Amino acid sequence: MLTERLFRTDDLPPADRFDCWRELVSGTHAPLDLRSDHRADFLASQRVLDLGAVSVWPTTFQPVCFRRTPKLIRQSDPEGLHLSLSLHGALRAVRSKEETVHGPDSLCVVDTSRPVDVHAGDDSRPHTGVGLEVPKALLPLPRHTFDRVTTVRLSTREGFGALLAQLLTQLANDTSPYQAADGPRLGTVVIDLLSALLAHVLDADRSLPPETHRQALVLRIRAFVQQHLHDPQLSPCTIAAAHHISRSYLYRLFEDEEESIAAWIRGQRLEHARRDLAQPAMRTTPIHAIAACWCFTHAADFTRAFRRAYGMSPREYRSFAIAHSAM
């Protein structure tokens, strides 16, 4: 099973339940001011699933208001996005004078760097949902775009939104098919789906400036590359054709990025090969087979590229990683 932490207020004295849960939520997400009419005998349960850099937390709790205030933001900001999928009950997000309501058909997005009040549950029924925490640094969006992300509607009825909601619901219902080592792999899948969803929504919003559309296209291209890294035919030509742009325009898109498109693809393949080399379950897989899996057809070229990127040979890295995983 995945690594997870379980919290239930039933295990605590009634007088301590609300404060303990508030501390847990603030530690999982960001410092928050919580208010509830049920704090005298608060009932809540929460599981935090560890997916590497990403965490997923199925939770049920009595009606409550979460407040992320300017003062709390100044005190601590983990620079993250929190997405909530409501399974039972509605979420009402209030930002300045704007209010949005989210049910099971959409995702509520909270940026830890922006003030917001989120009202969950009603007077008679507890709220049940699944939370998702993602560092903003893992989502290749320009900083000003995150303001827009919290206001656009992320539908879970179709497309990438439906896929992401299905995955979150599946993880909330049953983690038994997975091992602890699968956590980071699932985290990568979650990030890829979220990146594709944001790229799709932002690119479809014609009210946004051209620069945002350019960044959305870059994000969509990055998601496409991640899905096709195993394909030896992946190249700037095939990427451009898949996105109905010219190869020269593809190169221009990446002029303002840290790496060219070809260098980024190579780096991503090296990183996936590095992760495979570190897996104890793959210790008997020949290094040249792992290299070939990520489209490095010449062992000597792979070794040179790996050494330049990580400061040691693939064989040395495998020995180092497996030895430390056993400690």
Coordinates of C-alpha atoms in Angstrom, one line a residue:
M1 CA 0.0 0.0 0.0
L2 CA 1.0 3.6 -0.4
T3 CA 2.6 5.4 2.6
E4 CA -0.2 7.2 4.4
R5 CA -1.0 8.9 7.7
L6 CA -4.4 8.6 9.3
F7 CA -6.1 11.0 11.7
R8 CA -9.5 10.7 13.4
T9 CA -11.0 13.0 15.9
D10 CA -12.7 10.0 17.5
D11 CA -9.3 9.1 19.0
L12 CA -9.1 12.4 21.0
P13 CA -11.0 14.0 23.9
P14 CA -13.9 16.2 22.5
A15 CA -12.3 19.4 23.8
D16 CA -9.0 18.7 21.8
R17 CA -10.5 17.6 18.5
F18 CA -11.0 20.9 16.6
D19 CA -7.6 22.4 17.6
C20 CA -5.7 19.1 16.7
W21 CA -7.4 18.9 13.3
R22 CA -6.7 22.6 12.6
E23 CA -3.0 22.0 13.3
L24 CA -3.0 19.0 11.0
V25 CA -4.7 20.8 8.2
S26 CA -2.4 23.8 8.6
G27 CA 0.6 21.5 8.5
T28 CA -0.6 19.6 5.4
H29 CA -1.6 22.7 3.5
A30 CA -0.6 26.0 4.9
P31 CA -1.3 28.0 8.1
L32 CA -5.1 28.6 8.2
D33 CA -7.7 30.2 10.5
L34 CA -10.5 27.7 10.9
R35 CA -14.0 28.5 12.2
S36 CA -16.8 26.2 12.9
D37 CA -20.1 26.1 14.8
H38 CA -19.2 22.5 15.8
R39 CA -15.8 23.0 17.4
A40 CA -17.0 21.9 20.9
D41 CA -17.2 18.3 19.7
F42 CA -15.7 18.4 16.2
L43 CA -15.8 15.3 14.1
A44 CA -13.3 14.7 11.2
S45 CA -11.2 12.1 9.6
Q46 CA -8.3 12.5 7.2
R47 CA -5.8 10.3 5.4
V48 CA -2.7 11.9 3.8
L49 CA -1.3 9.8 1.0
D50 CA 2.4 10.4 0.2
L51 CA 3.0 10.7 -3.6
G52 CA 6.5 12.1 -3.5
A53 CA 6.4 15.9 -4.0
V54 CA 2.6 15.6 -4.2
S55 CA 0.1 14.7 -1.4
V56 CA -3.5 13.5 -1.7
W57 CA -5.8 13.7 1.3
P58 CA -9.2 12.1 1.4
T59 CA -11.2 13.7 4.3
T60 CA -14.5 14.0 5.9
F61 CA -15.4 16.8 8.4
Q62 CA -18.2 18.8 9.8
P63 CA -19.0 22.2 8.3
V64 CA -16.1 24.7 8.6
C65 CA -14.7 27.8 7.1
F66 CA -11.0 27.9 6.1
R67 CA -9.4 31.4 6.0
R68 CA -6.1 32.2 4.4
T69 CA -5.4 35.7 5.5
P70 CA -2.8 38.3 4.3
K71 CA -1.2 38.0 7.8
L72 CA -0.9 34.2 7.6
I73 CA 0.5 34.5 4.1
R74 CA 3.2 36.9 5.3
Q75 CA 4.1 34.5 8.1
S76 CA 4.4 31.4 5.9
D77 CA 3.8 30.6 2.3
P78 CA 4.7 27.1 1.0
E79 CA 4.1 28.4 -2.6
G80 CA 1.6 25.6 -3.4
L81 CA -1.7 25.0 -5.1
H82 CA -4.5 23.1 -3.3
L83 CA -7.2 21.5 -5.4
S84 CA -10.3 20.1 -3.7
L85 CA -12.7 17.6 -5.3
S86 CA -16.0 17.7 -3.5
L87 CA -17.6 14.2 -3.2
H88 CA -20.5 15.2 -0.9
G89 CA -21.4 18.8 -0.2
A90 CA -20.4 22.0 -1.8
L91 CA -17.4 24.3 -1.5
R92 CA -17.9 28.1 -1.6
A93 CA -14.7 30.1 -2.3
V94 CA -14.8 33.8 -1.6
R95 CA -12.0 36.0 -2.9
S96 CA -12.4 39.8 -2.4
K97 CA -15.9 40.4 -3.8
E98 CA -16.0 37.3 -6.0
E99 CA -17.6 34.0 -5.0
T100 CA -17.5 30.7 -6.7
V101 CA -19.3 27.5 -5.8
H102 CA -17.9 24.0 -6.5
G103 CA -19.6 20.7 -6.3
P104 CA -18.5 17.2 -7.7
D105 CA -18.5 18.7 -11.2
S106 CA -15.5 21.0 -10.7
L107 CA -12.3 21.5 -8.8
C108 CA -11.8 24.3 -6.3
V109 CA -8.3 25.7 -6.6
V110 CA -6.6 27.6 -3.8
D111 CA -3.3 29.4 -4.2
T112 CA -1.4 29.6 -0.9
S113 CA -0.1 33.0 -1.9
R114 CA -3.5 34.6 -2.2
P115 CA -6.2 35.4 0.5
V116 CA -9.3 33.3 0.4
D117 CA -12.2 32.1 2.5
V118 CA -13.5 28.6 1.7
H119 CA -16.8 27.5 3.3
A120 CA -17.3 23.7 3.3
G121 CA -20.3 21.7 4.3
D122 CA -23.7 23.0 5.5
D123 CA -25.5 23.0 8.9
S124 CA -26.8 19.5 8.6
R125 CA -24.3 17.4 6.7
P126 CA -20.5 16.9 6.9
H127 CA -18.3 17.5 3.9
T128 CA -16.5 14.7 2.1
G129 CA -13.8 15.3 -0.5
V130 CA -10.3 14.7 -1.7
G131 CA -7.6 17.4 -1.5
L132 CA -4.5 17.6 -3.7
E133 CA -1.4 19.5 -2.8
V134 CA 1.0 20.4 -5.6
P135 CA 4.1 22.8 -5.3
K136 CA 3.7 25.6 -7.9
A137 CA 7.3 25.1 -8.9
L138 CA 6.3 21.8 -10.5
L139 CA 3.8 23.4 -12.8
P140 CA 5.6 25.4 -15.6
L141 CA 3.3 28.4 -15.6
P142 CA 4.3 32.1 -15.4
R143 CA 3.7 33.5 -12.0
H144 CA 0.9 35.9 -13.0
T145 CA -1.1 33.0 -14.5
F146 CA -1.7 31.4 -11.1
D147 CA -4.1 34.3 -10.3
R148 CA -6.2 33.2 -13.3
V149 CA -6.0 29.5 -12.4
T150 CA -7.9 30.1 -9.2
T151 CA -10.8 31.7 -11.0
V152 CA -11.3 29.6 -14.1
R153 CA -13.7 26.7 -13.9
L154 CA -11.9 23.3 -13.9
S155 CA -14.6 20.9 -15.0
T156 CA -14.4 17.2 -13.9
R157 CA -17.1 16.1 -16.4
E158 CA -14.8 15.6 -19.3
G159 CA -11.3 15.6 -20.7
F160 CA -8.3 15.9 -18.4
G161 CA -10.4 17.1 -15.5
A162 CA -12.5 13.9 -15.6
L163 CA -9.3 11.8 -15.7
L164 CA -7.8 13.7 -12.8
A165 CA -11.0 13.4 -10.7
Q166 CA -11.2 9.6 -11.5
L167 CA -7.6 9.1 -10.3
L168 CA -8.1 11.1 -7.1
T169 CA -11.4 9.2 -6.3
Q170 CA -9.7 5.9 -7.0
L171 CA -6.8 6.7 -4.6
A172 CA -9.3 7.8 -2.0
N173 CA -11.3 4.6 -2.3
D174 CA -8.5 2.0 -2.4
T175 CA -4.7 2.2 -2.3
S176 CA -4.1 -1.6 -1.9
P177 CA -3.1 -2.2 -5.6
Y178 CA 0.0 0.1 -5.0
Q179 CA 3.3 -0.2 -3.2
A180 CA 5.0 2.5 -1.3
A181 CA 7.5 2.8 -4.2
D182 CA 4.6 3.6 -6.5
G183 CA 3.9 6.9 -4.7
P184 CA 6.4 9.1 -6.6
R185 CA 5.3 7.5 -9.9
L186 CA 1.6 8.3 -9.1
G187 CA 2.7 11.8 -8.2
T188 CA 4.2 12.3 -11.6
V189 CA 1.0 11.1 -13.2
V190 CA -1.0 13.5 -11.1
I191 CA 1.3 16.4 -12.1
D192 CA 1.1 15.5 -15.8
L193 CA -2.7 15.4 -15.7
L194 CA -3.0 18.7 -13.8
S195 CA -0.5 20.3 -16.2
A196 CA -2.4 19.2 -19.2
L197 CA -5.7 20.3 -17.6
L198 CA -4.4 23.8 -16.9
A199 CA -2.8 24.1 -20.3
H200 CA -6.1 23.1 -22.0
V201 CA -8.2 25.5 -19.9
L202 CA -5.9 28.5 -20.2
D203 CA -5.4 28.0 -24.0
A204 CA -9.2 27.9 -24.5
D205 CA -9.7 31.2 -22.6
R206 CA -9.5 33.8 -25.4
S207 CA -9.7 36.7 -22.9
L208 CA -6.1 36.0 -21.8
P209 CA -3.2 37.9 -23.2
P210 CA -1.0 36.3 -26.0
E211 CA 1.8 35.6 -23.6
T212 CA -0.4 33.4 -21.4
H213 CA -1.5 31.4 -24.5
R214 CA 2.1 31.0 -25.4
Q215 CA 2.9 29.6 -22.0
A216 CA -0.2 27.3 -22.1
L217 CA 1.1 25.9 -25.5
V218 CA 4.5 25.3 -23.9
L219 CA 2.8 23.5 -21.0
R220 CA 0.8 21.4 -23.4
I221 CA 3.9 20.5 -25.3
R222 CA 5.7 19.5 -22.2
A223 CA 2.8 17.2 -21.1
F224 CA 2.8 15.7 -24.6
V225 CA 6.6 15.0 -24.4
Q226 CA 6.2 13.4 -21.0
Q227 CA 3.6 11.0 -22.4
H228 CA 5.8 10.0 -25.4
L229 CA 9.3 9.9 -23.9
H230 CA 9.5 6.1 -24.6
D231 CA 8.8 6.7 -28.3
P232 CA 12.1 6.8 -30.3
Q233 CA 10.3 8.8 -33.0
L234 CA 9.7 11.7 -30.7
S235 CA 11.5 14.7 -32.2
P236 CA 10.9 18.4 -32.8
C237 CA 9.3 17.5 -36.1
T238 CA 6.8 15.1 -34.6
I239 CA 6.0 17.5 -31.7
A240 CA 5.4 20.4 -34.1
A241 CA 3.2 18.3 -36.3
A242 CA 1.1 17.0 -33.3
H243 CA 0.5 20.6 -32.2
H244 CA -0.1 22.0 -35.7
I245 CA 2.8 24.5 -35.6
S246 CA 6.0 24.8 -37.6
R247 CA 9.3 23.5 -36.3
S248 CA 10.7 27.0 -36.4
Y249 CA 7.9 28.3 -34.2
L250 CA 8.4 25.4 -31.8
Y251 CA 12.1 26.5 -31.4
R252 CA 11.0 30.1 -30.8
L253 CA 8.6 29.0 -28.1
F254 CA 11.5 27.5 -26.2
E255 CA 13.9 30.4 -26.7
D256 CA 12.8 32.0 -23.4
E257 CA 12.8 28.6 -21.6
E258 CA 15.9 27.4 -19.6
E259 CA 16.6 24.7 -22.2
S260 CA 16.0 24.0 -25.9
I261 CA 13.3 21.5 -26.6
A262 CA 15.8 18.9 -27.7
A263 CA 17.9 19.4 -24.6
W264 CA 14.9 19.2 -22.3
I265 CA 13.7 15.9 -23.9
R266 CA 17.2 14.5 -23.4
G267 CA 17.3 15.7 -19.8
Q268 CA 13.8 14.2 -19.1
R269 CA 14.9 10.8 -20.5
L270 CA 18.1 10.9 -18.4
E271 CA 16.0 11.6 -15.3
H272 CA 13.6 8.7 -15.9
A273 CA 16.6 6.4 -16.5
R274 CA 18.1 7.6 -13.3
R275 CA 14.9 6.8 -11.4
D276 CA 14.8 3.3 -12.9
L277 CA 18.5 2.7 -11.9
A278 CA 17.6 3.6 -8.3
Q279 CA 14.7 1.1 -8.1
P280 CA 15.6 -2.0 -6.1
A281 CA 13.0 -3.9 -8.1
M282 CA 15.0 -3.2 -11.3
R283 CA 18.5 -4.1 -9.9
T284 CA 18.7 -7.1 -12.2
T285 CA 17.7 -5.2 -15.3
P286 CA 20.8 -4.5 -17.4
I287 CA 21.8 -0.9 -17.6
H288 CA 21.8 -1.0 -21.4
A289 CA 18.2 -2.2 -21.3
I290 CA 17.2 0.7 -19.1
A291 CA 19.0 3.1 -21.4
A292 CA 17.3 1.6 -24.5
C293 CA 13.9 1.9 -22.8
W294 CA 14.5 5.7 -22.7
C295 CA 15.8 5.8 -26.3
F296 CA 19.5 5.8 -25.6
T297 CA 20.6 3.3 -28.2
H298 CA 24.3 3.6 -27.7
A299 CA 25.6 2.6 -24.3
A300 CA 28.7 4.7 -24.5
D301 CA 26.7 7.8 -25.4
F302 CA 24.3 7.1 -22.5
T303 CA 27.2 6.7 -20.0
R304 CA 28.8 10.0 -21.1
A305 CA 25.5 11.9 -20.9
F306 CA 24.7 10.4 -17.5
R307 CA 28.1 11.3 -16.1
R308 CA 27.8 14.9 -17.3
A309 CA 24.4 15.2 -15.7
Y310 CA 24.9 13.4 -12.4
G311 CA 28.7 13.3 -11.8
M312 CA 29.0 9.5 -11.9
S313 CA 28.5 6.6 -14.2
P314 CA 25.2 4.8 -14.4
R315 CA 26.8 1.7 -12.7
E316 CA 28.2 3.8 -9.9
Y317 CA 24.9 5.6 -9.4
R318 CA 23.0 2.3 -9.3
S319 CA 25.3 0.9 -6.6
F320 CA 25.1 4.2 -4.6
A321 CA 21.3 4.5 -4.8
I322 CA 20.5 0.8 -3.9
A323 CA 23.0 0.8 -1.1
H324 CA 21.4 3.9 0.5
S325 CA 17.9 2.6 0.0
A326 CA 18.8 -0.4 2.1
M327 CA 20.0 1.7 5.0

